[in-house]
Coordinates of C-alpha atoms in Angstrom, one line a residue:
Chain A
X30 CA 173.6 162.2 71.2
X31 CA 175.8 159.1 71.9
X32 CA 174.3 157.1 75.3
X33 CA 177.9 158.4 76.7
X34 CA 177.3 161.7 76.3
X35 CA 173.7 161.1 77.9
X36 CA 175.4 159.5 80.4
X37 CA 177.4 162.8 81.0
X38 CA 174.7 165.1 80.5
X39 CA 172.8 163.2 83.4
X40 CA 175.7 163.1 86.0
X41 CA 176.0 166.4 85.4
X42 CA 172.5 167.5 86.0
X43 CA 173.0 165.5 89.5
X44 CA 176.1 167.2 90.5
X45 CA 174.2 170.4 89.5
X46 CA 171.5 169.4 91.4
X47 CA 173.7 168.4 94.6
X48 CA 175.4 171.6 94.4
X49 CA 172.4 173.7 94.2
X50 CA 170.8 171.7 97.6
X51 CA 174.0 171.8 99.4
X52 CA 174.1 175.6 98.7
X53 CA 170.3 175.7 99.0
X54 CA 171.4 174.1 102.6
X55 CA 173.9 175.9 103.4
X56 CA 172.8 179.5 102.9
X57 CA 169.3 178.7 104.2
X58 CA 171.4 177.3 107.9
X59 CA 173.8 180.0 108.0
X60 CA 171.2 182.3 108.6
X61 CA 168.5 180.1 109.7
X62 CA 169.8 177.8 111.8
X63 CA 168.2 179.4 114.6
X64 CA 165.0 180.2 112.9
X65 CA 164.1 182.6 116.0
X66 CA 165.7 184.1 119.1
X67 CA 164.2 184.0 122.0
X68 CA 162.8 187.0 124.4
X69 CA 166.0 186.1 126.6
X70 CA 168.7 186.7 123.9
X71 CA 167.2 189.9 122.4
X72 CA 167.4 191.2 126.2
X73 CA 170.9 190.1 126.5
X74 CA 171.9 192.1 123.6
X75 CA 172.5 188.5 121.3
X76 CA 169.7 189.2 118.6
X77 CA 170.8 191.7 115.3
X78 CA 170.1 195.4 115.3
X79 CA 169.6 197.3 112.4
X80 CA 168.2 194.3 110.3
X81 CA 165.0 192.3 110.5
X82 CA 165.3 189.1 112.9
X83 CA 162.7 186.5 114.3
X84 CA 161.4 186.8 117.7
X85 CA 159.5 183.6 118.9
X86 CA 157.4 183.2 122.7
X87 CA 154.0 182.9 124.2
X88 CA 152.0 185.8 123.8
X89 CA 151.6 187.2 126.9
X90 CA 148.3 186.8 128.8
X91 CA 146.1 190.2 128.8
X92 CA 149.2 192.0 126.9
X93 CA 147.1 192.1 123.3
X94 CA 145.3 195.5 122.7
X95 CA 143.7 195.8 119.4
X96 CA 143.1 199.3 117.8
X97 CA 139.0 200.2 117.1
X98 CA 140.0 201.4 113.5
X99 CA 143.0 199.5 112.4
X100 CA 144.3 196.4 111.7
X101 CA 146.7 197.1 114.3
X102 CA 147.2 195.0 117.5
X103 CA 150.0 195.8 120.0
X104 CA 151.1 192.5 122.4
X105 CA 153.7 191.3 124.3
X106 CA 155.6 187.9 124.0
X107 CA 158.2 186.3 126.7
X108 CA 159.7 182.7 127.4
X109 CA 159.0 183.3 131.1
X110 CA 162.0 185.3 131.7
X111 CA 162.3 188.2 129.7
X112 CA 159.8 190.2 127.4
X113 CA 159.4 191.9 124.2
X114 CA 156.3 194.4 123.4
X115 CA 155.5 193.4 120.1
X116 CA 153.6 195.9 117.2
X117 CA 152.0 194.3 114.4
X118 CA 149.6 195.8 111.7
X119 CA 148.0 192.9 109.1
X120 CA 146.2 190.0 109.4
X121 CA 146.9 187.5 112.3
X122 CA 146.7 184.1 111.4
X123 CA 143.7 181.8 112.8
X124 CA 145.9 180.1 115.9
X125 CA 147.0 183.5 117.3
X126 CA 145.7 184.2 120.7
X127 CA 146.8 185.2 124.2
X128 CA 149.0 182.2 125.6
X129 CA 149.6 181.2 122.3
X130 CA 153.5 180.4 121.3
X131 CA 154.5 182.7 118.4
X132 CA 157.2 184.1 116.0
X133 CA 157.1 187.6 114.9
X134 CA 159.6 188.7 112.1
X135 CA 160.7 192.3 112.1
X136 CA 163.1 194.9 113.7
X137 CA 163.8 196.3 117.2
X138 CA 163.1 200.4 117.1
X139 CA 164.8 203.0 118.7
X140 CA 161.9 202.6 122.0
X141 CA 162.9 199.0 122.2
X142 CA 159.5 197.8 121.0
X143 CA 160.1 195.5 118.0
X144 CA 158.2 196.0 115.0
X145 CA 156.7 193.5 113.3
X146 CA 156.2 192.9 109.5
X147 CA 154.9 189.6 109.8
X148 CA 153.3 187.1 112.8
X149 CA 153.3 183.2 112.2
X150 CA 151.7 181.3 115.3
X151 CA 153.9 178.1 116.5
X152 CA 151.4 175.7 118.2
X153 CA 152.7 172.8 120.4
X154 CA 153.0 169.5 120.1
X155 CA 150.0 169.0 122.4
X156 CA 146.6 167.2 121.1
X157 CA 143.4 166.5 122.4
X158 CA 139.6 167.3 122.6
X159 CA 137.9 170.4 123.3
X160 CA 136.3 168.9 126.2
X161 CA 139.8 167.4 127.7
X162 CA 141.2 170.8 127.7
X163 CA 138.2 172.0 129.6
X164 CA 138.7 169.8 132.2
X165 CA 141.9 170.2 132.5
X166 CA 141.2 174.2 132.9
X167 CA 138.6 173.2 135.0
X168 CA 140.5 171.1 137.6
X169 CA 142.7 173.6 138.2
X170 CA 145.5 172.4 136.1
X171 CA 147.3 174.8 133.8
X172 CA 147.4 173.6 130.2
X173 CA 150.6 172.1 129.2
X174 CA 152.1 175.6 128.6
X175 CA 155.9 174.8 127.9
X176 CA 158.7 177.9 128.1
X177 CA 161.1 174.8 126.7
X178 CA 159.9 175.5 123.2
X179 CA 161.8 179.2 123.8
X180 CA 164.4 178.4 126.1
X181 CA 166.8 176.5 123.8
Chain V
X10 CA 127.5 165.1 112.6
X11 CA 125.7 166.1 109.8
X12 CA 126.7 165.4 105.9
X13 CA 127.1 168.8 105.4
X14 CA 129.5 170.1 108.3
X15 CA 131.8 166.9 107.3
X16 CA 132.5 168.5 104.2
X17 CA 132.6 171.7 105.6
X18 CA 135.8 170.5 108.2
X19 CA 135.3 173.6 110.1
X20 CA 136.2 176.0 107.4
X21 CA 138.8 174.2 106.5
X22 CA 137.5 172.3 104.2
X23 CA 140.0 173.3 101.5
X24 CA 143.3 172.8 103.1
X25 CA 142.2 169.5 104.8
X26 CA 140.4 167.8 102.0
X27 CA 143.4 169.0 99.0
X28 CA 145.8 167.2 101.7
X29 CA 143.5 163.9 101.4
X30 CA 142.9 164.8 97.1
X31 CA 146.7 164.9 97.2
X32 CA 147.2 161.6 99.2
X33 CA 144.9 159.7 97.2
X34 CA 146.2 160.4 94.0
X35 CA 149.5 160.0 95.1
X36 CA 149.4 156.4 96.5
X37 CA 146.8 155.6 93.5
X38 CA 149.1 156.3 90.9
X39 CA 152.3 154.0 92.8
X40 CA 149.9 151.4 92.2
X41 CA 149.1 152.0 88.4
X42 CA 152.3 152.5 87.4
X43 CA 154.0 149.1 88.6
X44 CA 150.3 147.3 87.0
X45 CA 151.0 148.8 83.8
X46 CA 154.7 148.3 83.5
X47 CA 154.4 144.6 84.6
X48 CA 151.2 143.7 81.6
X49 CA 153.7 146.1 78.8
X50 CA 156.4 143.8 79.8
X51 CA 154.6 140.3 80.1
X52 CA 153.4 141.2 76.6
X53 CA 157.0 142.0 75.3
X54 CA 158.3 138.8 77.2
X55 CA 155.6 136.5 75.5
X56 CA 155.8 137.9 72.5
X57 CA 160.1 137.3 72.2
X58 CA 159.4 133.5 73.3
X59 CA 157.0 133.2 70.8
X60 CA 159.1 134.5 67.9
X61 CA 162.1 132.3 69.4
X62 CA 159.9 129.0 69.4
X63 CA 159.3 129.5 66.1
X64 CA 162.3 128.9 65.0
X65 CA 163.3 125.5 65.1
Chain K
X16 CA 166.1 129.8 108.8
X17 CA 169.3 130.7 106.9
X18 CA 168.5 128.3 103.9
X19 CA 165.1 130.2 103.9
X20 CA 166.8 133.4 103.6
X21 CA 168.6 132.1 100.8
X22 CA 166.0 131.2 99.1
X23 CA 164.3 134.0 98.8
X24 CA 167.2 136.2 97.7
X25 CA 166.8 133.7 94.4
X26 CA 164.7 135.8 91.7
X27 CA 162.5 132.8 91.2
X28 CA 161.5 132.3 94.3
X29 CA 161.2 136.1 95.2
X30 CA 159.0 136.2 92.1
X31 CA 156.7 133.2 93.2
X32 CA 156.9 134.3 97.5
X33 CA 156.6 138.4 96.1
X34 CA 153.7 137.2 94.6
X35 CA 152.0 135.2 97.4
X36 CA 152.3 137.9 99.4
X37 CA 151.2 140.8 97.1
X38 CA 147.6 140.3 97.4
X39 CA 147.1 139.6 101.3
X40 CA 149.2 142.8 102.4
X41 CA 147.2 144.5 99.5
X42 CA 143.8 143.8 101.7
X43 CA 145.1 144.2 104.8
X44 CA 146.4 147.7 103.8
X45 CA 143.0 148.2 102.3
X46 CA 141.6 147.4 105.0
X47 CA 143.6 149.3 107.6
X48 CA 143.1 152.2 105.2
X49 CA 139.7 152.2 105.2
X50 CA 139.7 151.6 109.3
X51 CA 142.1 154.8 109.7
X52 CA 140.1 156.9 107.5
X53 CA 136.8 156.3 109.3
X54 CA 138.8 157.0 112.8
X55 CA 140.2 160.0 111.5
X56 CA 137.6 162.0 109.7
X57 CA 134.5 161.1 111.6
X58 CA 135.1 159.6 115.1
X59 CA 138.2 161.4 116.3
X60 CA 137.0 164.7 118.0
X61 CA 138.1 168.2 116.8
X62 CA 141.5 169.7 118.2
X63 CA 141.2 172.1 121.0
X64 CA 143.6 174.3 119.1
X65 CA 143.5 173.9 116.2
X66 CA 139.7 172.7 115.8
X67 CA 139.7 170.3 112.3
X68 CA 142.5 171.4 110.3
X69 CA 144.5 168.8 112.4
X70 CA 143.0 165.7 110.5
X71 CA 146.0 167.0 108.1
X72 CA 147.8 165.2 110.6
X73 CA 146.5 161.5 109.8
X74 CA 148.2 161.7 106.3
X75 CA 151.2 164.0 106.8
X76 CA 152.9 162.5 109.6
X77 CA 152.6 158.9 108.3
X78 CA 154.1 160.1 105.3
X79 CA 157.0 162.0 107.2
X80 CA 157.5 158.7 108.3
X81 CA 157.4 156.7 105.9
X82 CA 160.0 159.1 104.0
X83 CA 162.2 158.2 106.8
X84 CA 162.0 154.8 107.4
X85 CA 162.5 154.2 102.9
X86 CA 165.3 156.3 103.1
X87 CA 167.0 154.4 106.1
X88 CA 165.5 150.8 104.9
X89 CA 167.0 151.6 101.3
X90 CA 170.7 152.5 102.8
X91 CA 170.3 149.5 104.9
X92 CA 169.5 147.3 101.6
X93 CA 172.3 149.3 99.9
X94 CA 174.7 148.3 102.8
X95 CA 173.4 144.4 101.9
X96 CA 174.1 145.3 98.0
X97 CA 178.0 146.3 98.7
X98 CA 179.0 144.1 101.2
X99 CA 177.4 140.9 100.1
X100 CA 176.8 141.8 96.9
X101 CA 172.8 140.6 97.0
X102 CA 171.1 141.6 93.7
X103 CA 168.2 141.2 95.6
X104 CA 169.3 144.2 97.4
X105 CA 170.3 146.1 94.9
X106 CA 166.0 145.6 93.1
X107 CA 164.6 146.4 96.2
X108 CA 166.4 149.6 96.9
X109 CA 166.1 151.1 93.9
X110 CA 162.3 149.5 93.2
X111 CA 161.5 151.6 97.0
X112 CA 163.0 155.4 95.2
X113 CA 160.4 156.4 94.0
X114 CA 158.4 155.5 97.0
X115 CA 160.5 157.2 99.2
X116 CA 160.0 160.4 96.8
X117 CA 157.1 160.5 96.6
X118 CA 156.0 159.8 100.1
X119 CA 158.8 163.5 100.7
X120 CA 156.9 165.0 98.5
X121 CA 153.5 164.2 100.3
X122 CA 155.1 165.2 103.7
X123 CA 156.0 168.8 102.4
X124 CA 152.8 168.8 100.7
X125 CA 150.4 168.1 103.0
X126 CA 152.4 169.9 105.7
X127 CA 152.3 173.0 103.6
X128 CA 148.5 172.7 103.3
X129 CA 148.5 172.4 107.3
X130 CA 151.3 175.6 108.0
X131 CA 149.0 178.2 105.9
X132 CA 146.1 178.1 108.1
X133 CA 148.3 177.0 111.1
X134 CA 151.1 179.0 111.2
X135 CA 150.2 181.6 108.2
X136 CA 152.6 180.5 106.1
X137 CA 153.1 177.9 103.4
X138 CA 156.7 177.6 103.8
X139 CA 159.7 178.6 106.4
X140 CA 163.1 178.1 105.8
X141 CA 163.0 176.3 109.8
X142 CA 165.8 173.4 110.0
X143 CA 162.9 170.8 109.8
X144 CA 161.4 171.6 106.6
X145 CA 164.6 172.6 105.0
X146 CA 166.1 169.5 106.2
X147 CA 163.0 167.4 104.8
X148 CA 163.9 169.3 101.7
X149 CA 167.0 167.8 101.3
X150 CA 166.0 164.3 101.8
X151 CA 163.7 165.0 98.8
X152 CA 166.6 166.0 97.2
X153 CA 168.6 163.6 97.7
X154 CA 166.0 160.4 96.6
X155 CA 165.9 162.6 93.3
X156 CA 169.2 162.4 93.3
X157 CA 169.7 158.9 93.9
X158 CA 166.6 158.3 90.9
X159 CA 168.5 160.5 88.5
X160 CA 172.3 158.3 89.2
X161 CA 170.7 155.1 89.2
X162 CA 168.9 155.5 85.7
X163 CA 171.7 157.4 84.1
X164 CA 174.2 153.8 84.6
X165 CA 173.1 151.5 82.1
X166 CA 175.3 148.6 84.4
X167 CA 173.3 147.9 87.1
X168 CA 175.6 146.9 88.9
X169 CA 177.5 150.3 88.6
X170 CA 174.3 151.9 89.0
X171 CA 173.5 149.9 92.6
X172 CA 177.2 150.9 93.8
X173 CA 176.9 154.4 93.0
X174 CA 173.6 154.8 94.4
X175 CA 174.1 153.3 97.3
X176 CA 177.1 155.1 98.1
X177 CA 175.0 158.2 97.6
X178 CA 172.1 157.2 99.7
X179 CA 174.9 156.0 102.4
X180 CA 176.3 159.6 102.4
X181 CA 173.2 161.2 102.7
X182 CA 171.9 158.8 105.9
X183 CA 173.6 162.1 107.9
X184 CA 170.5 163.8 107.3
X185 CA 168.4 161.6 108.8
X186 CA 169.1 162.0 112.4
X187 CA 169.4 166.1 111.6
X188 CA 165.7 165.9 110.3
X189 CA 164.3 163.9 113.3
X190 CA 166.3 165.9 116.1
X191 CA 166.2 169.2 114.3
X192 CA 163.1 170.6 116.0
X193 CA 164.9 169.6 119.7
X194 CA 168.3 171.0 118.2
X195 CA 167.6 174.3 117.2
X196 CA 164.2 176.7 117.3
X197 CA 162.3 176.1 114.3
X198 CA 158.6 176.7 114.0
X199 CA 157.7 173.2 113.5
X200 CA 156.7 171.9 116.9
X201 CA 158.5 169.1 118.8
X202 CA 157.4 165.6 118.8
X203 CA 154.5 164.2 119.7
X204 CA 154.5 160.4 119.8
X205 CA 158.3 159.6 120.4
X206 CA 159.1 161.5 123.0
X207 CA 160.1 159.5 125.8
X208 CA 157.8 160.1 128.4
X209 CA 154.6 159.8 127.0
X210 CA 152.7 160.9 123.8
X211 CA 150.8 164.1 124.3
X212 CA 148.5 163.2 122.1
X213 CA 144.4 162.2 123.6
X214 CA 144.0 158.6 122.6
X215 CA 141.2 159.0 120.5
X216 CA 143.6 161.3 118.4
X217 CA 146.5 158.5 118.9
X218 CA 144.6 155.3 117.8
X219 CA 143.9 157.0 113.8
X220 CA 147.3 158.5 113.6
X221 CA 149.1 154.5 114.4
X222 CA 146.2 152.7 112.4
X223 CA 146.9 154.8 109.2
X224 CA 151.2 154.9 110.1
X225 CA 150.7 151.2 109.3
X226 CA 148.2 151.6 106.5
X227 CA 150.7 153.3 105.1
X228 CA 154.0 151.1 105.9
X229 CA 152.0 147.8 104.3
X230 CA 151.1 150.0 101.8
X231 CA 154.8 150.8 101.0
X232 CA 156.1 146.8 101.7
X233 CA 152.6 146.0 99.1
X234 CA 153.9 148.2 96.5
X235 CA 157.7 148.0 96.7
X236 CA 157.1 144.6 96.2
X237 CA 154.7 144.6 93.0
X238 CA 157.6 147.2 91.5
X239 CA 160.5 145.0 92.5
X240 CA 159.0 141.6 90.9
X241 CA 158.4 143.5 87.8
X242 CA 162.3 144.8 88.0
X243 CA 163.2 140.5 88.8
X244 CA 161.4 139.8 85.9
X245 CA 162.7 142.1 83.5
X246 CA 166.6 141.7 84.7
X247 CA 166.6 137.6 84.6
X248 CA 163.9 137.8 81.3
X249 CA 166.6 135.8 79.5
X250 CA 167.3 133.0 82.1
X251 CA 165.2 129.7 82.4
X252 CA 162.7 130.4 84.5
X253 CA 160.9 133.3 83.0
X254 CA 161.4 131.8 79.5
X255 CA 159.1 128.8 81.2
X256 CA 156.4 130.7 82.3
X257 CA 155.7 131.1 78.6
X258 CA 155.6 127.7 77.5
X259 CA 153.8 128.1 74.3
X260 CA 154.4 132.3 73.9
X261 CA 151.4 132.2 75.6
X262 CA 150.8 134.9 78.8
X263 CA 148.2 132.5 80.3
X264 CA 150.8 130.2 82.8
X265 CA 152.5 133.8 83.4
X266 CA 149.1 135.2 84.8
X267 CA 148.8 132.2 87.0
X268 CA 151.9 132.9 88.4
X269 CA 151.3 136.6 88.4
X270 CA 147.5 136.3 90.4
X271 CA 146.9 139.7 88.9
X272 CA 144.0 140.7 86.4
X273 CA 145.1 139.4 82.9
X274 CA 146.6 141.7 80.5
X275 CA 145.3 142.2 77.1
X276 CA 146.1 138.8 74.9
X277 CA 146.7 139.8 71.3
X278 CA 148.3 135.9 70.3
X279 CA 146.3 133.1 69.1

């Protein structure tokens, strides 16, 4: 192989490279670029039917009822001004609680309750101590619970 | 804080301590490679001068 | 100040100042290393979330940062390269690449290792990971351009020009989880009231962001007066630090362990 050709081969594995990124990019923005709508636009009619979406809010405080024999758990998320009742059945992962921000992927049945395949938790960009977050609770002061994560 | 419940990182022992593994090795080997590039090519250099002084 | 400036963009003197300088941000990295380590694993307290997984934080977010700060340093330097045509430029840019890769590739590594038990999930296609993706992408790119031109002066042009274009993901990675929902949360230290992080949370994450940042200026360094060195190996000055085809007056020069001496 003459070092021209090399040279060749090698742009040509960049522009293939490039290519497959931007296209990579593209296709993952087109239909992610809002990686999950909020309890607001599924009210309002914005979010898909008839194909699985992502639905993202605080679970809702009391809403989560767990079945005695099955994996599955039933809960309710909003963004403070709307609500979605939420079905689930699988493993939840370690972050998931009431309060806790969230994003479900699945569909919207016939009842309106949207059913979930999968739940990922989304925590906030909030960090401190055990102990802090008790005396926070403590003194009366609600935990830096923000809707703005879910009202973009 | 005992030895043990260090490594044990709350039961997440594997996903913190593979980030750390990863991190380690990572910024180890950035400083190998420059070390052995820069002794292959001090030998190379001193080796070209030497051959060029030997001829008059 | 100017003439200083000058100076230094001469490979000789780069060479001798590069290699001053090598060994004293070496220990003070080592140092601050050590310091961030000890303040991360064992005094800072357990998350109230997220209990100790979050210690993933002392080494991912440095290493988001420091894929940021290469990438923007490099098109900076690449800037320098065209305008003023600074070979100097040109070695440190593409002597801070691989760096800047592999620091990416740390950043999506370590934050993987942090979204399965976090989130439950090792990857999303959210706009902040896919567009920390791209950047990874694009120092590949720029690695695979540069060593493909045997003229390196072609190959700093091109490259440069690449990583000029691709400065427009910058800003879309930083602002992408304000922009759009994504799953990865919003920042934590820059936002612009005040961090809402707990101070003994804070104080390892800045000690080991600047472990890692002399770190980077440490190595960059060693790679780029190896890359001096090998470009000017035919001028004056290198040929003099062999005086008798010896490597001893090199190693002085060099203030690194000596390397293994096969001549009489």
């Amino acid at each position: 192989m003459t070092p021209r050709r090399r040279r060749m081969l090698w742009v040509g594995l960049v522009l293939a490279g490039v290519s497959l990124a931007a296209f990579l990019a593209l296709t993952a923005f087109q239909k992610n670029l809002l990686y999950f709508y909020t309890p607001s636009q599924v009210a309002a009619g914005e979010a898909p039917r008839g194909y699985p979406f992502r639905v993202g809010g605080l679970v809702v405080q009391g809403s989560v009822q767990r079945q005695s024999d099955s994996l599955t758990v039933r809960f309710t998320v909003t963004d403070g001004a709307a609500s979605v009742p939420v079905v689930y059945t699988g493993l939840l992962p370690d972050l998931f609680r009431e309060g806790q921000g969230i994003i479900s992927i699945g569909q919207i049945d016939g009842g309106g309750i949207f059913e979930a395949t999968e739940v990922l938790a989304k925590h906030d960009e909030n960090y401190m101590p055990p102990e802090v977050a008790d005396a926070l609770k403590k003194s009366g002061q609600t935990l830096p619970t923000n809707y703005g994560d879910y009202r973009k | 804080m005992n030895l043990a419940e260090f490594f044990h990182m709350g039961g997440y022992a594997f996903y913190v301590w593979t980030a750390y593994a990863l991190a380690v090795i990572v910024l180890a080997l950035n400083i190998v490679v420059p070390l052995r590039r820069k002794s292959a090519l001090l030998e190379r250099l001193a080796r070209s001068v030497k051959q060029s002084n030997k001829r008059p | 100040m100017w003439l200083f400036f000058h100076k230094l963009a001469s490979p000789k003197h780069f060479y001798r100042i590069a290699g001053k300088l090598i060994p004293w941000l070496g220990g003070l990295t080592l140092i601050l290393f050590l310091a961030g380590l000890y303040l991360g694993l064992i005094v800072a307290p357990p998350d109230y979330q997220q209990g100790e997984s979050y210690r993933i934080m002392f080494v991912h977010v440095p290493s988001a940062w420091m894929s940021l700060f290469i990438y923007v340093f490099m098109a900076a330097l690449s800037a320098i390269g065209l305008i003023w045509n600074i070979k100097l430029a040109d070695v440190m840019a593409s002597s801070s690449a691989a760096l800047g890769a592999w620091f990416t590739f740390l950043a999506l590594a370590t934050g993987s290792l942090w979204g399965k038990p976090m989130w439950g999930a090792w990857w999303v296609w959210d706009a902040r990971l896919t567009s920390e993706l791209i950047l990874l992408f694009l120092y590949l790119g720029y690695i695979a351009l540069v060593s493909a031109i045997e003229d390196k002066r072609t190959a700093a042009r091109a490259g440069g020009v690449l990583i000029l274009v691709g400065v427009v993901n910058i800003p879309i990675i930083h602002y992408s989880v304000e922009w759009w929902n994504t799953l990865h949360q919003g920042p934590t230290v820059t936002r612009l009231d005040k961090p809402s992080i707990h101070l003994s949370m804070l104080l390892p994450l800045l000690i080991m962001a600047l472990a890692f940042q002399l770190y980077y200026f440490t190595v960059v360094l060693m790679r780029a007066r190896v890359e001096v060195l090998e470009r000017e190996r035919r001028s004056g000055w290198v040929q003099e630090l062999f005086p008798d085809g010896s490597l001893e007056r090199a190693d002085v020069m060099h203030q690194q362990h000596s390397s293994p001496v096969d001549l009489p």
